[in-house]
Tab-separated table of C-alpha atoms and ligand atoms in Angstrom:
chain	number	residue	atom	x	y	z
A	1	MET	CA	-12.436	-4.196	-25.865
A	2	ALA	CA	-12.996	-6.717	-22.815
A	3	ARG	CA	-13.688	-5.349	-19.433
A	4	LYS	CA	-10.785	-5.408	-17.118
A	5	LYS	CA	-11.051	-7.951	-14.228
A	6	ILE	CA	-10.164	-6.746	-10.729
A	7	ALA	CA	-9.875	-9.638	-7.941
A	8	LEU	CA	-9.829	-8.646	-4.311
A	9	ILE	CA	-8.191	-11.153	-2.009
A	10	GLY	CA	-9.804	-10.460	1.236
A	11	SER	CA	-13.319	-8.720	1.609
A	12	GLY	CA	-13.175	-7.165	4.895
A	13	MET	CA	-12.814	-3.395	5.592
A	14	ILE	CA	-10.335	-2.545	2.990
A	15	GLY	CA	-11.715	-5.212	0.432
A	16	GLY	CA	-15.039	-4.089	0.438
A	17	THR	CA	-14.012	-0.312	0.102
A	18	LEU	CA	-11.709	-1.181	-2.735
A	19	ALA	CA	-14.911	-2.760	-4.569
A	20	HIS	CA	-16.796	0.379	-3.943
A	21	LEU	CA	-14.113	2.794	-5.123
A	22	ALA	CA	-13.199	0.226	-8.347
A	23	ALA	CA	-16.876	-0.044	-9.218
A	24	LYS	CA	-17.623	3.686	-9.138
A	25	LYS	CA	-14.595	4.217	-11.247
A	26	GLU	CA	-15.691	1.415	-13.513
A	27	LEU	CA	-12.140	-0.031	-13.413
A	28	GLY	CA	-13.479	-3.220	-14.456
A	29	ASP	CA	-15.605	-6.171	-13.284
A	30	ILE	CA	-14.854	-6.982	-9.510
A	31	VAL	CA	-14.635	-10.517	-7.737
A	32	LEU	CA	-14.461	-10.329	-3.986
A	33	PHE	CA	-12.905	-13.549	-2.517
A	34	ASP	CA	-12.797	-14.451	1.183
A	35	ILE	CA	-12.482	-17.526	3.277
A	36	ALA	CA	-15.469	-16.207	5.448
A	37	GLU	CA	-18.457	-18.161	3.790
A	38	GLY	CA	-21.285	-15.820	2.561
A	39	MET	CA	-19.563	-12.649	3.666
A	40	PRO	CA	-18.151	-11.940	0.212
A	41	GLN	CA	-21.296	-12.620	-1.556
A	42	GLY	CA	-23.299	-10.653	0.800
A	43	LYS	CA	-20.929	-7.409	0.034
A	44	ALA	CA	-20.943	-8.125	-3.653
A	45	LEU	CA	-24.756	-8.001	-3.467
A	46	ASP	CA	-24.974	-5.095	-1.334
A	47	LEU	CA	-22.346	-3.055	-3.439
A	48	SER	CA	-24.103	-4.235	-6.886
A	49	GLN	CA	-27.242	-2.608	-5.585
A	50	CYS	CA	-25.115	0.891	-5.625
A	51	GLY	CA	-25.086	0.548	-9.256
A	52	PRO	CA	-28.642	2.001	-10.016
A	53	VAL	CA	-27.872	5.068	-7.853
A	54	GLU	CA	-24.534	5.555	-8.697
A	55	GLY	CA	-24.867	4.605	-12.276
A	56	PHE	CA	-21.979	2.000	-12.579
A	57	ASP	CA	-22.342	-1.252	-14.486
A	58	ALA	CA	-19.418	-3.153	-13.051
A	59	LYS	CA	-20.218	-6.579	-12.257
A	60	ILE	CA	-19.524	-7.301	-8.667
A	61	THR	CA	-19.370	-11.132	-7.354
A	62	GLY	CA	-18.447	-12.676	-4.059
A	63	SER	CA	-16.464	-15.884	-4.021
A	64	ASN	CA	-14.540	-18.488	-1.711
A	65	ASP	CA	-13.121	-20.280	-4.650
A	66	TYR	CA	-10.024	-19.236	-6.237
A	67	ALA	CA	-11.222	-20.298	-9.410
A	68	ASP	CA	-13.257	-17.238	-9.789
A	69	ILE	CA	-10.253	-15.108	-9.727
A	70	ALA	CA	-9.201	-16.688	-13.273
A	71	GLY	CA	-7.746	-14.285	-15.617
A	72	ALA	CA	-7.729	-11.355	-13.132
A	73	ASP	CA	-5.870	-8.369	-14.761
A	74	VAL	CA	-5.345	-6.662	-11.024
A	75	VAL	CA	-5.143	-8.692	-7.853
A	76	ILE	CA	-5.406	-6.486	-4.730
A	77	VAL	CA	-4.430	-8.647	-1.472
A	78	THR	CA	-5.694	-7.652	2.107
A	79	ALA	CA	-6.400	-11.107	3.402
A	80	GLY	CA	-5.312	-11.468	6.956
A	81	VAL	CA	-5.742	-9.741	10.183
A	82	PRO	CA	-5.312	-6.013	10.914
A	83	ARG	CA	-3.940	-4.609	14.066
A	84	LYS	CA	-5.672	-3.989	17.633
A	85	PRO	CA	-4.835	-1.243	19.895
A	86	GLY	CA	-1.323	-2.002	21.373
A	87	MET	CA	-0.398	-4.329	18.576
A	88	SER	CA	2.663	-3.422	16.194
A	89	ARG	CA	2.266	-4.277	12.613
A	90	ASP	CA	5.096	-6.792	13.311
A	91	ASP	CA	3.117	-8.450	15.564
A	92	LEU	CA	0.976	-9.667	12.811
A	93	LEU	CA	3.826	-11.540	11.177
A	94	GLY	CA	3.330	-15.236	11.977
A	95	ILE	CA	-0.597	-15.317	11.183
A	96	ASN	CA	-0.208	-13.116	7.924
A	97	LEU	CA	2.815	-15.260	6.820
A	98	SER	CA	0.423	-18.408	6.392
A	99	VAL	CA	-2.091	-16.276	4.914
A	100	MET	CA	0.256	-14.973	2.244
A	101	LYS	CA	1.292	-18.740	1.432
A	102	SER	CA	-2.185	-19.598	0.477
A	103	VAL	CA	-3.094	-16.311	-1.516
A	104	GLY	CA	0.350	-16.766	-3.376
A	105	GLU	CA	-0.657	-20.313	-4.251
A	106	GLY	CA	-3.948	-19.049	-5.277
A	107	ILE	CA	-2.767	-16.444	-7.407
A	108	LYS	CA	-0.085	-18.528	-8.902
A	109	ASN	CA	-2.463	-21.154	-10.131
A	110	ASN	CA	-5.424	-19.014	-11.195
A	111	ALA	CA	-4.284	-15.413	-12.077
A	112	PRO	CA	-0.381	-15.718	-13.129
A	113	ASP	CA	-0.542	-12.768	-15.317
A	114	ALA	CA	-2.089	-10.328	-13.046
A	115	PHE	CA	-0.489	-7.134	-11.575
A	116	VAL	CA	-0.649	-7.973	-7.661
A	117	ILE	CA	-0.915	-5.112	-5.301
A	118	CYS	CA	-0.316	-6.235	-1.483
A	119	ILE	CA	-1.747	-4.208	1.477
A	120	THR	CA	-1.373	-7.113	4.160
A	121	ASN	CA	0.812	-6.126	7.175
A	122	PRO	CA	3.512	-5.996	7.974
A	123	LEU	CA	3.610	-4.721	4.400
A	124	ASP	CA	7.335	-5.101	3.342
A	125	ALA	CA	7.689	-8.323	4.563
A	126	MET	CA	4.274	-9.588	3.380
A	127	VAL	CA	4.888	-8.341	-0.152
A	128	TRP	CA	8.335	-10.018	-0.171
A	129	ALA	CA	6.700	-13.317	0.912
A	130	LEU	CA	3.681	-13.020	-1.477
A	131	ARG	CA	6.024	-12.796	-4.254
A	132	GLU	CA	8.080	-15.879	-3.216
A	133	PHE	CA	4.869	-17.863	-2.653
A	134	SER	CA	3.577	-16.789	-5.864
A	135	GLY	CA	6.469	-16.921	-8.071
A	136	LEU	CA	5.359	-13.844	-10.065
A	137	PRO	CA	7.822	-11.726	-11.635
A	138	HIS	CA	8.988	-8.890	-9.338
A	139	ASN	CA	7.795	-6.419	-11.416
A	140	LYS	CA	4.132	-7.782	-11.113
A	141	VAL	CA	4.073	-7.679	-7.492
A	142	VAL	CA	4.202	-4.349	-5.436
A	143	GLY	CA	3.151	-3.205	-2.094
A	144	MET	CA	0.863	-0.370	-1.103
A	145	ALA	CA	2.166	1.767	1.828
A	146	GLY	CA	4.182	4.838	0.587
A	147	VAL	CA	1.224	6.430	-1.325
A	148	LEU	CA	-0.960	6.285	1.944
A	149	ASP	CA	2.026	7.498	4.173
A	150	SER	CA	2.757	10.318	1.842
A	151	ALA	CA	-1.122	10.977	1.788
A	152	ARG	CA	-1.031	11.144	5.714
A	153	PHE	CA	2.032	13.477	5.559
A	154	ALA	CA	0.459	15.827	3.003
A	155	THR	CA	-2.873	15.998	4.949
A	156	PHE	CA	-1.005	17.203	8.147
A	157	LEU	CA	1.060	19.682	6.266
A	158	ALA	CA	-2.162	20.983	4.433
A	159	TRP	CA	-3.898	21.625	7.733
A	160	GLU	CA	-0.755	23.296	9.397
A	161	PHE	CA	-0.496	25.633	6.371
A	162	ASP	CA	-3.987	26.059	5.797
A	163	CYS	CA	-3.476	25.118	2.211
A	164	SER	CA	-5.120	23.033	-0.239
A	165	VAL	CA	-3.998	19.295	-0.307
A	166	LYS	CA	-3.513	19.643	-4.184
A	167	ASP	CA	-0.774	21.822	-3.674
A	168	VAL	CA	1.140	19.589	-1.282
A	169	ASN	CA	3.819	17.061	-2.661
A	170	ALA	CA	4.586	14.858	0.055
A	171	PHE	CA	7.353	12.246	0.170
A	172	VAL	CA	7.832	9.148	2.376
A	173	LEU	CA	10.271	6.454	1.644
A	174	GLY	CA	11.423	3.307	3.660
A	175	GLY	CA	9.612	0.505	5.193
A	176	HIS	CA	5.831	0.930	6.382
A	177	GLY	CA	6.387	1.102	10.153
A	178	ASP	CA	7.383	3.679	12.609
A	179	THR	CA	10.956	3.822	11.072
A	180	MET	CA	9.525	4.972	7.831
A	181	VAL	CA	11.338	8.084	6.527
A	182	PRO	CA	9.151	11.042	5.481
A	183	VAL	CA	11.665	13.027	3.326
A	184	LYS	CA	11.465	16.771	3.904
A	185	SER	CA	14.057	17.668	1.014
A	186	TYR	CA	11.669	16.329	-1.497
A	187	THR	CA	8.197	17.628	-0.078
A	188	THR	CA	7.166	20.789	-1.562
A	189	ILE	CA	4.102	23.124	-1.356
A	190	ASN	CA	3.640	23.603	-5.143
A	191	GLY	CA	7.309	23.447	-5.660
A	192	ILE	CA	8.332	25.474	-2.680
A	193	PRO	CA	10.595	23.398	-0.361
A	194	VAL	CA	8.543	22.673	3.054
A	195	ASP	CA	11.203	24.242	5.149
A	196	ASP	CA	11.166	27.447	3.128
A	197	TYR	CA	7.197	27.418	2.962
A	198	ALA	CA	7.193	26.940	6.900
A	199	GLN	CA	9.534	29.961	7.377
A	200	ILE	CA	7.291	32.083	5.130
A	201	LYS	CA	4.260	31.030	7.024
A	202	GLY	CA	6.030	31.237	10.478
A	203	VAL	CA	5.758	27.663	11.183
A	204	SER	CA	8.767	26.299	13.487
A	205	ALA	CA	11.062	23.621	12.734
A	206	ASP	CA	9.991	22.019	15.753
A	207	ARG	CA	6.162	22.105	14.644
A	208	ILE	CA	7.297	20.285	11.285
A	209	ASP	CA	9.363	17.522	13.046
A	210	GLU	CA	5.969	16.996	15.384
A	211	ILE	CA	4.155	16.515	11.939
A	212	VAL	CA	7.034	14.243	10.424
A	213	ASP	CA	6.340	11.951	13.940
A	214	ARG	CA	2.699	12.171	13.481
A	215	THR	CA	3.032	10.872	10.116
A	216	ARG	CA	5.181	8.007	11.239
A	217	LYS	CA	2.525	6.884	13.759
A	218	GLY	CA	-0.163	7.756	11.440
A	219	GLY	CA	-1.693	4.241	11.281
A	220	GLY	CA	-1.383	3.904	15.053
A	221	GLU	CA	-3.199	6.778	15.722
A	222	ILE	CA	-6.170	5.526	13.803
A	223	VAL	CA	-5.952	2.197	15.246
A	224	GLY	CA	-6.188	3.721	18.755
A	225	LEU	CA	-9.145	5.717	17.816
A	226	LEU	CA	-11.040	3.141	16.123
A	227	GLY	CA	-10.757	0.511	19.003
A	228	ASN	CA	-11.103	-2.452	16.521
A	229	GLY	CA	-9.291	-2.702	13.356
A	230	SER	CA	-7.274	-0.546	11.358
A	231	ALA	CA	-7.555	2.375	8.851
A	232	TYR	CA	-9.175	1.297	5.565
A	233	TYR	CA	-10.649	4.415	3.449
A	234	ALA	CA	-7.184	5.978	2.588
A	235	PRO	CA	-5.424	2.593	2.337
A	236	ALA	CA	-8.306	1.506	-0.289
A	237	THR	CA	-7.901	4.757	-2.080
A	238	SER	CA	-4.229	4.643	-2.341
A	239	ALA	CA	-4.216	0.984	-3.722
A	240	ILE	CA	-6.752	2.129	-6.191
A	241	ALA	CA	-4.459	4.864	-7.620
A	242	MET	CA	-1.726	2.448	-8.111
A	243	ALA	CA	-4.359	-0.076	-9.925
A	244	GLU	CA	-5.409	2.827	-12.262
A	245	ALA	CA	-1.761	3.856	-12.949
A	246	TYR	CA	-1.252	0.149	-14.187
A	247	ILE	CA	-4.578	-0.255	-16.247
A	248	GLY	CA	-4.140	3.128	-17.683
A	249	ASP	CA	-0.500	2.596	-18.423
A	250	GLN	CA	-0.150	6.007	-16.812
A	251	LYS	CA	3.627	6.041	-15.822
A	252	ARG	CA	2.974	7.524	-12.524
A	253	ILE	CA	5.870	8.132	-10.304
A	254	LEU	CA	4.398	6.756	-6.734
A	255	PRO	CA	5.955	5.645	-3.687
A	256	CYS	CA	5.665	2.022	-3.441
A	257	ALA	CA	7.070	-1.035	-1.659
A	258	SER	CA	9.026	-2.114	-4.775
A	259	TYR	CA	11.740	-4.780	-5.289
A	260	VAL	CA	14.991	-2.996	-5.022
A	261	GLN	CA	17.941	-4.798	-6.485
A	262	GLY	CA	21.154	-2.722	-6.546
A	263	LYS	CA	19.916	0.907	-6.099
A	264	TYR	CA	19.925	2.570	-2.846
A	265	GLY	CA	22.583	-0.012	-2.045
A	266	LEU	CA	19.873	-2.571	-1.474
A	267	ASP	CA	20.176	-6.262	-2.345
A	268	GLY	CA	16.846	-7.840	-3.335
A	269	LEU	CA	14.487	-6.011	-0.793
A	270	TYR	CA	11.136	-4.997	-1.149
A	271	VAL	CA	10.817	-1.441	0.607
A	272	GLY	CA	9.140	2.066	-0.368
A	273	VAL	CA	10.880	3.649	-3.018
A	274	PRO	CA	9.681	6.221	-5.919
A	275	THR	CA	8.417	3.858	-8.619
A	276	VAL	CA	7.280	4.224	-12.176
A	277	ILE	CA	3.987	2.243	-12.487
A	278	GLY	CA	2.571	1.551	-16.057
A	279	ALA	CA	1.553	-1.133	-18.210
A	280	GLY	CA	4.574	-3.284	-17.528
A	281	GLY	CA	3.794	-2.883	-13.704
A	282	THR	CA	6.722	-1.446	-11.639
A	283	GLU	CA	8.563	-0.363	-14.462
A	284	GLU	CA	11.473	1.651	-12.842
A	285	VAL	CA	12.732	2.226	-9.318
A	286	VAL	CA	13.879	6.062	-9.284
A	287	GLU	CA	17.023	6.485	-7.093
A	288	ILE	CA	17.009	9.938	-5.724
A	289	GLU	CA	19.669	11.997	-3.934
A	290	LEU	CA	19.383	11.769	-0.143
A	291	SER	CA	21.018	13.781	2.672
A	292	ASP	CA	23.299	11.906	5.135
A	293	GLU	CA	20.462	12.115	7.627
A	294	GLU	CA	17.996	10.767	5.195
A	295	LYS	CA	20.380	7.800	4.093
A	296	ALA	CA	21.032	6.826	7.771
A	297	ASN	CA	17.220	7.038	8.526
A	298	LEU	CA	16.517	4.793	5.458
A	299	LYS	CA	19.281	2.419	6.537
A	300	VAL	CA	17.488	1.926	9.858
A	301	SER	CA	14.180	1.621	8.091
A	302	THR	CA	15.478	-1.202	5.666
A	303	ASP	CA	17.252	-3.051	8.504
A	304	ALA	CA	14.096	-3.250	10.144
A	305	VAL	CA	12.608	-4.925	6.987
A	306	GLU	CA	15.434	-7.192	6.838
A	307	GLU	CA	15.035	-8.423	10.232
A	308	LEU	CA	11.344	-9.323	9.489
A	309	LEU	CA	12.560	-11.522	6.550
A	310	GLU	CA	14.678	-13.338	8.599
A	311	ALA	CA	11.849	-13.770	10.934
A	312	CYS	CA	9.540	-14.942	7.849
A	313	LYS	CA	12.400	-17.510	6.739
A	314	ALA	CA	12.655	-18.891	10.311
A	315	LEU	CA	8.880	-19.227	10.473
A	316	ASP	CA	8.569	-20.979	6.781
A	317	SER	CA	11.561	-22.981	5.673
A	318	SER	CA	10.278	-22.915	2.142
A	319	LEU	CA	11.517	-19.031	2.191
A	320	ALA	CA	14.893	-19.644	3.398
B	401	A3D	P1	-10.294	-6.965	7.767
B	401	A3D	O1	-11.459	-6.322	7.783
B	401	A3D	O2	-10.060	-7.955	8.747
B	401	A3D	O3	-10.170	-7.738	6.702
B	401	A3D	C1	-9.592	-9.209	6.219
B	401	A3D	C2	-10.130	-9.940	5.472
B	401	A3D	O4	-9.014	-11.244	5.284
B	401	A3D	C3	-11.210	-10.804	6.450
B	401	A3D	O5	-12.513	-10.618	5.831
B	401	A3D	C4	-10.701	-12.157	6.669
B	401	A3D	O6	-11.832	-13.050	6.666
B	401	A3D	C5	-9.991	-12.299	5.365
B	401	A3D	N1	-8.874	-13.554	5.443
B	401	A3D	C6	-8.213	-14.085	6.452
B	401	A3D	N2	-7.561	-15.143	5.978
B	401	A3D	C7	-7.737	-15.172	4.860
B	401	A3D	C8	-7.045	-16.152	3.903
B	401	A3D	N3	-6.448	-16.990	4.016
B	401	A3D	N4	-7.528	-15.958	2.460
B	401	A3D	C9	-8.479	-14.966	2.101
B	401	A3D	N5	-9.229	-14.271	3.037
B	401	A3D	C10	-8.804	-14.317	4.255
B	401	A3D	O7	-9.031	-6.348	7.571
B	401	A3D	P2	-8.571	-4.839	6.900
B	401	A3D	O8	-9.280	-5.083	5.893
B	401	A3D	O9	-9.010	-3.496	7.552
B	401	A3D	O10	-7.297	-4.956	6.726
B	401	A3D	C11	-6.665	-5.753	5.893
B	401	A3D	C12	-5.072	-5.878	6.088
B	401	A3D	O11	-4.349	-4.825	5.596
B	401	A3D	C13	-4.437	-5.954	7.524
B	401	A3D	O12	-3.135	-6.949	7.397
B	401	A3D	C14	-3.872	-4.555	7.864
B	401	A3D	O13	-2.977	-4.554	8.920
B	401	A3D	C15	-3.353	-4.251	6.541
B	401	A3D	N6	-3.564	-2.829	6.318
B	401	A3D	C16	-2.407	-2.295	5.509
B	401	A3D	C17	-2.094	-0.944	5.506
B	401	A3D	C18	-1.106	-0.412	4.703
B	401	A3D	O14	-0.592	0.836	4.612
B	401	A3D	C19	-0.056	-1.348	4.202
B	401	A3D	C20	-3.093	0.040	6.056
B	401	A3D	C21	-4.311	-0.579	6.794
B	401	A3D	C22	-3.997	-1.658	7.057
């Protein structure tokens, strides 16, 4: 069987980490693409030289030419600029929208059969724009955010309860921004609802609310600490889990920014929802029951995403 081909559009902090993880897991051969000349080639050479030490045979190449992504099975997009301290994800809209236009065209012309995972922020608007510019089917274009946001929620809960992260099943829905919706009613510690476990462990409801709030602001906390750029290890790990679900037809149910038409009362919006990922791409959006409060929070979050789409349309008339 031919090896899979993974194309990484953007070879910065997340792109380089993605390449390393994909190579270590032998997901396929890897092409690092970037507009910066020499940089993806340099990273590819450096990463290739991990092979003999780590024992992987994945071929890693760097390129500034979209022709080199031809035939890619999976494309992961991180091209654009990350946040600086004090910036919101939405501040990136204008510059990253024009980046999505060139990336979308590059994918359309060279890898139209790929499963495309977008990471560039502001995520929910950028994945929508990337789908529009690329013209790929909606089930083949998805955004990575919920896996990361849920991992952040799970990490903080495991620390609070002093339990294994393996036993925490955390659930975050909605847009990838400060309005995201960590859903407590579907968050469990090995099946035990989080509020029940908090009672057992003597953790107050206020403390759980603080953890929910820290999760919402989890990306900004890291931006503030790094001082230059944003998180990259966990974002890369999260996107690789999605790529593996597609390549291995795993039918995992992962929270992803998927195209929602009809469910959750939404009409053609990309937003974080539980999604089955398998060989068909995003095979199904799973609609779960939400409490009135969760529904209201989700509405605030999806309204914020809709506002960003209007801003995209105002900036690029081809999207209107
Ligand atoms: P960075 O290290 O700056 O890498 C971005 C790369 O994109 C750079 O190497 C640029 O040269 C390259 N680039 C810029 N324009 C183009 C273009 N037109 N075509 C191809 N490449 C281009 O950033 P990063 O890797 O830290 O972050 C990448 C993106 O991911 C940013 O938009 C972040 O905000 C976003 N991000 C999203 C999450 C989510 O959870 C959704 C988390 C963390 C970061």
